[in-house]
Amino acid sequence: MKKVLLLLITLGLTLLLPACWNAKDIQNMAYVTALGLDYQDGKYISYVQVLNFANVARTDTSQLGKTIPVWIGKGEGKTVTESFNSIYSTSQIRVFWGHVRTIVCSESLLSNPQRIKEAYDMVNRYREIRYNVLLYGTKEPLKNIFVQKSILNLSPLDTVMFSPSQVFSQRSYVVPVYGYKVIAQFNELGDGAMMPSIAIDRKSWSEDKKLKGMLRIDGGYFFYNQNLRGWLSESDLRGYRWMQPRLERSPINIFDSDNHHPVAVIVIIHPKSKIKPYFKDGKVYFNISIRVQGYLDEFTDDLSEIELEEKAANQIKEEVRYSFKKGLQIRSDVLKLEEALYRNYPKRFHELKQDDELLINEDSLKQIDVKVKLLHTGKYKGRGD
């Protein structure tokens, strides 16, 4: 009798165990890989990019180059949450946010600091979305950005928007940044934030005779005291790159004495820079020192290594000062001189900082000291006729 009673109790307890009725089949979920945020006519407009697994997987039977469509969802609302819920109402299956790797913001959203805060607060408050998400701005319609595929019609995950390191290891200009870094700079006193901008190049690649658009990082948006100050192109930022310790590899042209024709190309790697503030007559000034290494990639004239190093150093000096002046035109501290002052002399920074405008002007940047060290000249020891 005791055994029967024990058996009945055991069977009764099994009824209290949870079952798998709440389990989700992974093939029945929409995995969002990129999120687009826009603001128009008093409403948030959200775009989500959902990839087909056939466009991501690498198998022996997959057909390289086969065009597989990308699904894009759109939602609208007075809040970001409402715009997301608008997407849920038509998604048919559960939307999963744990694989979001990129957020792209329209220029309309970026021009309003309050909208940026609201949007990023909601995105980071949601538990499925990670902190290490790449953040871009764009002048393009968000839907056009999300439909772009990589070369050979590979997945959008193989584009510079998701995997900038693949291109960055061969050509570095504007350093990609994670969203948490931009927001930290956005809220930091004495620090201006930079957000890379992404665009579509519609002229460089073609499939047979048909032009195919490809994504590229074409510049950056600059913020100061939480306000958008303006946009600078990649060409405008050619001196900014030498101040980036994460820069891996970037070429520089060496010109002849008349500064008309390039006579060599040197690839610069891993620059190291230091900003030194100093004070004179109640004003702050800055000196910059840059140390770089490089190697000869192309050579069309007879120049010694010392001459090449000197010409490269002068070229880098000119580019740094050029980007500094370009930043002043949009009232931005592109080289982050004020941040160096804030970090090294916080008391003096607060004494000098009386309003929301820049402390620096065109006369603030004094000396730029550049040292270039050539590591080798490639496979050729000399010019080689």
mmCIF file of N, CA and C in Angstrom, residues 1-16:
data_model
loop_
_atom_site.group_PDB
_atom_site.id
_atom_site.type_symbol
_atom_site.label_atom_id
_atom_site.label_comp_id
_atom_site.label_asym_id
_atom_site.label_seq_id
_atom_site.Cartn_x
_atom_site.Cartn_y
_atom_site.Cartn_z
ATOM 1 N N MET A 1 0.831 -1.210 0.000
ATOM 2 C CA MET A 1 0.000 0.000 0.000
ATOM 3 C C MET A 1 0.870 1.267 0.000
ATOM 4 N N LYS A 2 1.956 1.241 0.760
ATOM 5 C CA LYS A 2 2.858 2.384 0.792
ATOM 6 C C LYS A 2 3.501 2.610 -0.570
ATOM 7 N N LYS A 3 3.831 1.519 -1.251
ATOM 8 C CA LYS A 3 4.453 1.631 -2.571
ATOM 9 C C LYS A 3 3.488 2.254 -3.566
ATOM 10 N N VAL A 4 2.217 1.871 -3.495
ATOM 11 C CA VAL A 4 1.213 2.428 -4.407
ATOM 12 C C VAL A 4 1.020 3.914 -4.142
ATOM 13 N N LEU A 5 0.977 4.291 -2.826
ATOM 14 C CA LEU A 5 0.806 5.687 -2.461
ATOM 15 C C LEU A 5 1.998 6.524 -2.934
ATOM 16 N N LEU A 6 3.216 5.977 -2.781
ATOM 17 C CA LEU A 6 4.415 6.678 -3.217
ATOM 18 C C LEU A 6 4.430 6.877 -4.733
ATOM 19 N N LEU A 7 3.935 5.847 -5.452
ATOM 20 C CA LEU A 7 3.863 5.933 -6.905
ATOM 21 C C LEU A 7 2.879 7.011 -7.343
ATOM 22 N N LEU A 8 1.743 7.094 -6.660
ATOM 23 C CA LEU A 8 0.737 8.103 -7.006
ATOM 24 C C LEU A 8 1.259 9.520 -6.735
ATOM 25 N N ILE A 9 1.991 9.677 -5.617
ATOM 26 C CA ILE A 9 2.555 10.992 -5.304
ATOM 27 C C ILE A 9 3.587 11.390 -6.360
ATOM 28 N N THR A 10 4.416 10.418 -6.760
ATOM 29 C CA THR A 10 5.441 10.694 -7.774
ATOM 30 C C THR A 10 4.813 11.102 -9.096
ATOM 31 N N LEU A 11 3.761 10.383 -9.506
ATOM 32 C CA LEU A 11 3.065 10.723 -10.749
ATOM 33 C C LEU A 11 2.413 12.095 -10.657
ATOM 34 N N GLY A 12 1.901 12.424 -9.469
ATOM 35 C CA GLY A 12 1.282 13.734 -9.305
ATOM 36 C C GLY A 12 2.290 14.865 -9.417
ATOM 37 N N LEU A 13 3.486 14.630 -8.869
ATOM 38 C CA LEU A 13 4.524 15.659 -8.950
ATOM 39 C C LEU A 13 4.986 15.897 -10.379
ATOM 40 N N THR A 14 4.971 14.857 -11.202
ATOM 41 C CA THR A 14 5.400 15.037 -12.594
ATOM 42 C C THR A 14 4.485 15.989 -13.352
ATOM 43 N N LEU A 15 3.242 16.110 -12.902
ATOM 44 C CA LEU A 15 2.323 17.034 -13.562
ATOM 45 C C LEU A 15 2.714 18.491 -13.352
ATOM 46 N N LEU A 16 3.512 18.743 -12.310
ATOM 47 C CA LEU A 16 3.940 20.113 -12.019
ATOM 48 C C LEU A 16 5.173 20.527 -12.805
#
